[in-house]
PDB file of C-alpha atoms in Angstrom:
ATOM      1  CA  GLU A   1      96.652  59.557  87.116  1.00  0.00           C
ATOM      2  CA  THR A   2      95.555  62.669  88.995  1.00  0.00           C
ATOM      3  CA  VAL A   3      91.885  62.133  89.766  1.00  0.00           C
ATOM      4  CA  LEU A   4      91.148  65.119  91.977  1.00  0.00           C
ATOM      5  CA  ARG A   5      92.793  68.331  93.155  1.00  0.00           C
ATOM      6  CA  ILE A   6      91.352  69.623  96.410  1.00  0.00           C
ATOM      7  CA  THR A   7      92.232  73.268  97.071  1.00  0.00           C
ATOM      8  CA  GLU A   8      89.950  76.077  98.225  1.00  0.00           C
ATOM      9  CA  THR A   9      86.567  74.658  99.131  1.00  0.00           C
ATOM     10  CA  ASP A  10      84.493  77.607  97.963  1.00  0.00           C
ATOM     11  CA  GLU A  11      85.195  79.239  94.593  1.00  0.00           C
ATOM     12  CA  LYS A  12      82.986  82.244  95.353  1.00  0.00           C
ATOM     13  CA  TYR A  13      85.943  83.785  97.180  1.00  0.00           C
ATOM     14  CA  MET A  14      88.205  83.571  94.118  1.00  0.00           C
ATOM     15  CA  ASP A  15      88.619  86.466  91.721  1.00  0.00           C
ATOM     16  CA  ALA A  16      89.031  86.276  87.934  1.00  0.00           C
ATOM     17  CA  GLU A  17      92.779  85.673  88.288  1.00  0.00           C
ATOM     18  CA  SER A  18      92.199  82.839  90.803  1.00  0.00           C
ATOM     19  CA  ASN A  19      93.456  84.944  93.689  1.00  0.00           C
ATOM     20  CA  PHE A  20      91.802  84.421  97.060  1.00  0.00           C
ATOM     21  CA  ARG A  21      89.918  87.438  98.465  1.00  0.00           C
ATOM     22  CA  HIS A  22      90.765  87.021 102.137  1.00  0.00           C
ATOM     23  CA  SER A  23      88.933  90.167 103.207  1.00  0.00           C
ATOM     24  CA  GLU A  24      85.592  88.680 102.136  1.00  0.00           C
ATOM     25  CA  ILE A  25      85.898  85.447 104.113  1.00  0.00           C
ATOM     26  CA  ASP A  26      83.214  84.588 106.619  1.00  0.00           C
ATOM     27  CA  GLU A  27      84.773  84.084 110.046  1.00  0.00           C
ATOM     28  CA  ASN A  28      83.655  80.419 110.104  1.00  0.00           C
ATOM     29  CA  TYR A  29      85.127  79.608 106.697  1.00  0.00           C
ATOM     30  CA  ARG A  30      87.776  76.893 106.797  1.00  0.00           C
ATOM     31  CA  PRO A  31      89.106  75.896 103.363  1.00  0.00           C
ATOM     32  CA  VAL A  32      91.563  73.110 102.607  1.00  0.00           C
ATOM     33  CA  ALA A  33      94.290  75.684 102.931  1.00  0.00           C
ATOM     34  CA  HIS A  34      97.360  73.728 101.772  1.00  0.00           C
ATOM     35  CA  GLY A  35      95.511  71.551  99.320  1.00  0.00           C
ATOM     36  CA  ALA A  36      95.185  67.806  98.936  1.00  0.00           C
ATOM     37  CA  GLY A  37      95.104  65.424  96.011  1.00  0.00           C
ATOM     38  CA  MET A  38      93.766  62.075  94.891  1.00  0.00           C
ATOM     39  CA  GLN A  39      95.924  60.042  92.543  1.00  0.00           C
ATOM     40  CA  ARG A  40      95.250  56.614  91.027  1.00  0.00           C
ATOM     41  CA  VAL A  41      98.086  54.186  90.348  1.00  0.00           C
ATOM     42  CA  ASN A  42      97.769  50.901  88.470  1.00  0.00           C
ATOM     43  CA  VAL A  43     100.168  48.164  89.621  1.00  0.00           C
ATOM     44  CA  ASN A  44      99.994  44.872  87.747  1.00  0.00           C
ATOM     45  CA  GLY A  45      96.306  45.391  87.083  1.00  0.00           C
ATOM     46  CA  VAL A  46      95.503  46.512  90.638  1.00  0.00           C
ATOM     47  CA  SER A  47      94.078  50.030  90.905  1.00  0.00           C
ATOM     48  CA  ILE A  48      95.093  51.936  94.065  1.00  0.00           C
ATOM     49  CA  ASN A  49      93.808  55.346  95.172  1.00  0.00           C
ATOM     50  CA  PHE A  50      96.306  57.598  96.971  1.00  0.00           C
ATOM     51  CA  VAL A  51      95.076  60.608  98.942  1.00  0.00           C
ATOM     52  CA  THR A  52      97.940  62.967  99.781  1.00  0.00           C
ATOM     53  CA  LEU A  53      97.550  65.874 102.168  1.00  0.00           C
ATOM     54  CA  HIS A  54      99.205  68.442 104.425  1.00  0.00           C
ATOM     55  CA  LEU A  55      96.766  69.684 107.057  1.00  0.00           C
ATOM     56  CA  TRP A  56      96.875  73.216 108.435  1.00  0.00           C
ATOM     57  CA  PRO A  57      99.959  73.526 110.712  1.00  0.00           C
ATOM     58  CA  HIS A  58      99.075  76.445 112.988  1.00  0.00           C
ATOM     59  CA  ALA A  59      97.480  76.732 116.432  1.00  0.00           C
ATOM     60  CA  TYR A  60      95.173  79.457 115.107  1.00  0.00           C
ATOM     61  CA  SER A  61      92.595  79.066 112.376  1.00  0.00           C
ATOM     62  CA  TYR A  62      92.816  80.061 108.725  1.00  0.00           C
ATOM     63  CA  TYR A  63      90.443  82.956 109.384  1.00  0.00           C
ATOM     64  CA  ALA A  64      92.505  84.177 112.340  1.00  0.00           C
ATOM     65  CA  LYS A  65      95.665  84.222 110.236  1.00  0.00           C
ATOM     66  CA  PHE A  66      94.307  86.051 107.211  1.00  0.00           C
ATOM     67  CA  VAL A  67      91.526  88.231 108.567  1.00  0.00           C
ATOM     68  CA  THR A  68      91.484  88.987 112.285  1.00  0.00           C
ATOM     69  CA  LYS A  69      95.228  88.414 112.813  1.00  0.00           C
ATOM     70  CA  ASN A  70      94.251  87.148 116.269  1.00  0.00           C
ATOM     71  CA  THR A  71      96.643  84.278 116.892  1.00  0.00           C
ATOM     72  CA  LYS A  72      96.002  84.010 120.645  1.00  0.00           C
ATOM     73  CA  ASP A  73      93.906  80.870 120.479  1.00  0.00           C
ATOM     74  CA  PRO A  74      93.626  79.025 123.850  1.00  0.00           C
ATOM     75  CA  GLN A  75      94.315  75.275 123.677  1.00  0.00           C
ATOM     76  CA  SER A  76      94.744  75.436 119.923  1.00  0.00           C
ATOM     77  CA  ILE A  77      90.977  75.220 119.406  1.00  0.00           C
ATOM     78  CA  GLY A  78      90.942  77.281 116.204  1.00  0.00           C
ATOM     79  CA  GLY A  79      93.761  75.392 114.515  1.00  0.00           C
ATOM     80  CA  ASN A  80      92.244  72.043 115.361  1.00  0.00           C
ATOM     81  CA  ALA A  81      88.817  73.145 114.159  1.00  0.00           C
ATOM     82  CA  GLN A  82      90.552  74.097 110.908  1.00  0.00           C
ATOM     83  CA  ARG A  83      92.201  70.668 110.598  1.00  0.00           C
ATOM     84  CA  LEU A  84      88.957  68.885 111.449  1.00  0.00           C
ATOM     85  CA  ALA A  85      87.114  70.831 108.735  1.00  0.00           C
ATOM     86  CA  GLU A  86      89.855  69.975 106.244  1.00  0.00           C
ATOM     87  CA  ILE A  87      89.994  66.239 106.969  1.00  0.00           C
ATOM     88  CA  SER A  88      86.213  65.853 106.911  1.00  0.00           C
ATOM     89  CA  TYR A  89      86.088  67.653 103.553  1.00  0.00           C
ATOM     90  CA  ILE A  90      88.938  65.552 102.126  1.00  0.00           C
ATOM     91  CA  CYS A  91      87.396  62.248 103.261  1.00  0.00           C
ATOM     92  CA  GLY A  92      83.959  63.336 102.063  1.00  0.00           C
ATOM     93  CA  HIS A  93      85.320  63.953  98.564  1.00  0.00           C
ATOM     94  CA  THR A  94      87.434  60.791  98.369  1.00  0.00           C
ATOM     95  CA  ILE A  95      86.960  57.525 100.265  1.00  0.00           C
ATOM     96  CA  ASN A  96      83.488  58.421 101.587  1.00  0.00           C
ATOM     97  CA  SER A  97      82.215  59.883  98.321  1.00  0.00           C
ATOM     98  CA  LYS A  98      79.503  58.019  96.423  1.00  0.00           C
ATOM     99  CA  ASP A  99      81.537  58.727  93.283  1.00  0.00           C
ATOM    100  CA  TYR A 100      84.033  56.068  94.375  1.00  0.00           C
ATOM    101  CA  LYS A 101      81.631  53.584  95.941  1.00  0.00           C
ATOM    102  CA  GLY A 102      82.894  50.038  95.569  1.00  0.00           C
ATOM    103  CA  GLU A 103      86.577  50.956  95.289  1.00  0.00           C
ATOM    104  CA  LYS A 104      88.478  49.019  97.949  1.00  0.00           C
ATOM    105  CA  ASN A 105      92.140  50.021  97.615  1.00  0.00           C
ATOM    106  CA  TRP A 106      92.831  53.301  99.404  1.00  0.00           C
ATOM    107  CA  LEU A 107      95.841  54.941 101.044  1.00  0.00           C
ATOM    108  CA  MET A 108      95.761  58.349 102.754  1.00  0.00           C
ATOM    109  CA  LEU A 109      99.077  59.769 103.850  1.00  0.00           C
ATOM    110  CA  GLY A 110     100.944  62.921 104.710  1.00  0.00           C
ATOM    111  CA  ASP A 111     101.660  65.412 107.480  1.00  0.00           C
ATOM    112  CA  PHE A 112      98.492  65.672 109.587  1.00  0.00           C
ATOM    113  CA  ASN A 113      99.957  68.234 112.016  1.00  0.00           C
ATOM    114  CA  CYS A 114      97.957  66.792 114.915  1.00  0.00           C
ATOM    115  CA  ARG A 115      97.968  63.955 117.402  1.00  0.00           C
ATOM    116  CA  SER A 116      95.954  60.750 117.433  1.00  0.00           C
ATOM    117  CA  ARG A 117      93.957  59.271 120.300  1.00  0.00           C
ATOM    118  CA  ILE A 118      95.654  55.962 119.492  1.00  0.00           C
ATOM    119  CA  ASP A 119      98.884  57.489 120.847  1.00  0.00           C
ATOM    120  CA  ASN A 120      97.303  59.205 123.836  1.00  0.00           C
ATOM    121  CA  TRP A 121      98.594  56.551 126.224  1.00  0.00           C
ATOM    122  CA  TYR A 122     101.925  58.237 125.473  1.00  0.00           C
ATOM    123  CA  TYR A 123     100.850  61.904 125.293  1.00  0.00           C
ATOM    124  CA  LYS A 124      98.359  61.800 128.183  1.00  0.00           C
ATOM    125  CA  LEU A 125      96.307  64.666 126.800  1.00  0.00           C
ATOM    126  CA  PRO A 126      92.808  65.265 128.244  1.00  0.00           C
ATOM    127  CA  GLU A 127      90.289  62.888 126.672  1.00  0.00           C
ATOM    128  CA  ASP A 128      88.336  65.835 125.267  1.00  0.00           C
ATOM    129  CA  SER A 129      91.424  67.595 123.868  1.00  0.00           C
ATOM    130  CA  PRO A 130      90.694  69.287 120.520  1.00  0.00           C
ATOM    131  CA  MET A 131      94.144  68.118 119.393  1.00  0.00           C
ATOM    132  CA  LEU A 132      92.682  64.622 118.932  1.00  0.00           C
ATOM    133  CA  SER A 133      89.640  65.619 116.885  1.00  0.00           C
ATOM    134  CA  SER A 134      90.958  65.180 113.337  1.00  0.00           C
ATOM    135  CA  HIS A 135      92.150  61.609 113.815  1.00  0.00           C
ATOM    136  CA  ASP A 136      88.962  60.872 115.781  1.00  0.00           C
ATOM    137  CA  TYR A 137      87.054  61.829 112.634  1.00  0.00           C
ATOM    138  CA  ILE A 138      89.072  59.392 110.521  1.00  0.00           C
ATOM    139  CA  LEU A 139      88.760  56.547 113.019  1.00  0.00           C
ATOM    140  CA  GLU A 140      85.036  57.067 113.587  1.00  0.00           C
ATOM    141  CA  ASN A 141      83.854  57.921 110.072  1.00  0.00           C
ATOM    142  CA  THR A 142      86.033  55.955 107.655  1.00  0.00           C
ATOM    143  CA  VAL A 143      87.322  52.405 107.261  1.00  0.00           C
ATOM    144  CA  TYR A 144      90.943  53.578 107.304  1.00  0.00           C
ATOM    145  CA  LYS A 145      93.448  51.751 109.517  1.00  0.00           C
ATOM    146  CA  ASP A 146      96.503  53.414 111.071  1.00  0.00           C
ATOM    147  CA  VAL A 147      99.295  51.268 109.606  1.00  0.00           C
ATOM    148  CA  ILE A 148     102.154  52.191 111.947  1.00  0.00           C
ATOM    149  CA  ALA A 149     100.036  51.921 115.107  1.00  0.00           C
ATOM    150  CA  LEU A 150      98.549  48.549 114.176  1.00  0.00           C
ATOM    151  CA  LYS A 151     101.839  47.061 113.024  1.00  0.00           C
ATOM    152  CA  HIS A 152     103.617  48.213 116.203  1.00  0.00           C
ATOM    153  CA  GLN A 153     100.999  47.933 118.923  1.00  0.00           C
ATOM    154  CA  GLY A 154     102.197  49.155 122.294  1.00  0.00           C
ATOM    155  CA  GLU A 155     105.061  51.113 120.717  1.00  0.00           C
ATOM    156  CA  PHE A 156     105.369  54.790 119.900  1.00  0.00           C
ATOM    157  CA  PHE A 157     107.318  56.392 117.061  1.00  0.00           C
ATOM    158  CA  SER A 158     107.696  60.160 116.862  1.00  0.00           C
ATOM    159  CA  THR A 159     107.902  61.543 113.342  1.00  0.00           C
ATOM    160  CA  ARG A 160     108.780  65.156 114.091  1.00  0.00           C
ATOM    161  CA  THR A 161     112.303  66.013 115.104  1.00  0.00           C
ATOM    162  CA  TRP A 162     111.411  68.944 117.364  1.00  0.00           C
ATOM    163  CA  VAL A 163     108.689  70.040 119.771  1.00  0.00           C
ATOM    164  CA  LYS A 164     106.964  73.398 119.791  1.00  0.00           C
ATOM    165  CA  ASP A 165     103.190  73.150 119.993  1.00  0.00           C
ATOM    166  CA  ALA A 166     100.328  73.117 122.459  1.00  0.00           C
ATOM    167  CA  GLY A 167     100.527  69.362 122.963  1.00  0.00           C
ATOM    168  CA  GLY A 168     103.370  69.348 125.458  1.00  0.00           C
ATOM    169  CA  ASN A 169     107.043  68.501 125.482  1.00  0.00           C
ATOM    170  CA  LEU A 170     106.983  65.073 123.825  1.00  0.00           C
ATOM    171  CA  PRO A 171     107.979  64.799 120.127  1.00  0.00           C
ATOM    172  CA  PRO A 172     104.732  63.905 118.348  1.00  0.00           C
ATOM    173  CA  ARG A 173     103.772  61.459 115.640  1.00  0.00           C
ATOM    174  CA  TYR A 174     102.337  63.806 113.024  1.00  0.00           C
ATOM    175  CA  ASP A 175     102.972  61.773 109.858  1.00  0.00           C
ATOM    176  CA  PHE A 176     100.566  58.922 109.129  1.00  0.00           C
ATOM    177  CA  VAL A 177      99.837  56.283 106.535  1.00  0.00           C
ATOM    178  CA  TYR A 178      96.214  55.160 106.597  1.00  0.00           C
ATOM    179  CA  ALA A 179      95.120  52.112 104.598  1.00  0.00           C
ATOM    180  CA  SER A 180      91.721  50.694 103.741  1.00  0.00           C
ATOM    181  CA  PRO A 181      91.172  47.113 104.983  1.00  0.00           C
ATOM    182  CA  ALA A 182      91.986  45.663 101.549  1.00  0.00           C
ATOM    183  CA  MET A 183      95.305  47.534 101.429  1.00  0.00           C
ATOM    184  CA  PHE A 184      96.121  46.909 105.072  1.00  0.00           C
ATOM    185  CA  GLU A 185      96.016  43.176 104.355  1.00  0.00           C
ATOM    186  CA  LYS A 186      98.802  43.739 101.817  1.00  0.00           C
ATOM    187  CA  VAL A 187     101.178  45.501 104.250  1.00  0.00           C
ATOM    188  CA  LYS A 188     104.403  43.540 104.713  1.00  0.00           C
ATOM    189  CA  SER A 189     106.368  46.049 106.783  1.00  0.00           C
ATOM    190  CA  ALA A 190     105.961  49.570 108.157  1.00  0.00           C
ATOM    191  CA  ILE A 191     108.685  51.649 109.782  1.00  0.00           C
ATOM    192  CA  VAL A 192     109.688  55.216 110.629  1.00  0.00           C
ATOM    193  CA  LEU A 193     113.124  55.843 109.142  1.00  0.00           C
ATOM    194  CA  LYS A 194     115.650  57.303 111.547  1.00  0.00           C
ATOM    195  CA  ASP A 195     118.699  55.312 110.487  1.00  0.00           C
ATOM    196  CA  ASP A 196     121.575  57.146 108.821  1.00  0.00           C
ATOM    197  CA  LYS A 197     122.034  54.289 106.359  1.00  0.00           C
ATOM    198  CA  TRP A 198     118.718  55.384 104.830  1.00  0.00           C
ATOM    199  CA  LEU A 199     118.928  59.098 105.299  1.00  0.00           C
ATOM    200  CA  GLY A 200     122.553  59.883 104.600  1.00  0.00           C
ATOM    201  CA  SER A 201     124.138  63.027 105.935  1.00  0.00           C
ATOM    202  CA  MET A 202     123.747  66.659 104.930  1.00  0.00           C
ATOM    203  CA  PRO A 203     126.259  69.376 105.864  1.00  0.00           C
ATOM    204  CA  TYR A 204     125.002  71.905 108.393  1.00  0.00           C
ATOM    205  CA  SER A 205     124.077  75.093 106.568  1.00  0.00           C
ATOM    206  CA  GLY A 206     124.497  77.456 109.499  1.00  0.00           C
ATOM    207  CA  LEU A 207     120.778  78.345 109.455  1.00  0.00           C
ATOM    208  CA  SER A 208     118.962  78.207 112.795  1.00  0.00           C
ATOM    209  CA  ASN A 209     116.048  76.301 111.257  1.00  0.00           C
ATOM    210  CA  PHE A 210     118.179  73.717 109.425  1.00  0.00           C
ATOM    211  CA  TYR A 211     117.098  70.096 109.759  1.00  0.00           C
ATOM    212  CA  ASN A 212     118.715  66.929 108.468  1.00  0.00           C
ATOM    213  CA  PRO A 213     117.034  65.829 106.268  1.00  0.00           C
ATOM    214  CA  SER A 214     113.829  67.545 107.394  1.00  0.00           C
ATOM    215  CA  ASP A 215     111.940  68.459 110.547  1.00  0.00           C
ATOM    216  CA  HIS A 216     109.922  65.260 109.960  1.00  0.00           C
ATOM    217  CA  TRP A 217     111.151  61.686 109.772  1.00  0.00           C
ATOM    218  CA  PRO A 218     110.007  59.706 106.705  1.00  0.00           C
ATOM    219  CA  VAL A 219     107.641  56.739 106.966  1.00  0.00           C
ATOM    220  CA  LEU A 220     108.205  53.662 104.775  1.00  0.00           C
ATOM    221  CA  VAL A 221     105.499  51.056 104.169  1.00  0.00           C
ATOM    222  CA  ASP A 222     105.983  48.006 101.941  1.00  0.00           C
ATOM    223  CA  PHE A 223     103.022  46.332 100.256  1.00  0.00           C
ATOM    224  CA  GLU A 224     102.836  43.023  98.435  1.00  0.00           C
ATOM    225  CA  LEU A 225     100.111  42.964  95.801  1.00  0.00           C
TER     226      LEU A 225
END
């Protein structure tokens, strides 16, 4: 069941045909640009809320892309401010919303396009790096637990197959599965899939941006209800 579709955060910028009027955006406006969703699945009488997302991928902010066209954003501050605004809005309308008070079974997953402080022993970014802000929000303001990190303490698993961002030359872990305490207790295994027996093989297309099977590795988590 689709419970909630999270898209633009302010409908006043939409015209009658639901097109976004970029020219009228305030420079501090940061919508949930790529959208997010909340789905509810019933498994053997157990109701589970899934929050799926894809946070803003760029170093510059939404406003910089569509209005000022200024993409020279030192230290990726604008892009990370965008992601922080998105994740706080998504959490505020799902797991932290009074509308769902008392619901215990939550999963939030997707491509977060940013690095977590939990992995900073590996990245060695400055402690005040804006690249850590979005996951800081989750860890400090929600009950969510980072499944991969907690099931593999002291280990690091990249989930992106290439490196080209402001975080350095180490392949990052950008794809996360977060679980509420009740769901975390039900985790039986959690892995990042990089084995060909899972992924199979795709013929090279000749395109310079071709990835097999993607530019992100999949994450598999098994639960026992």
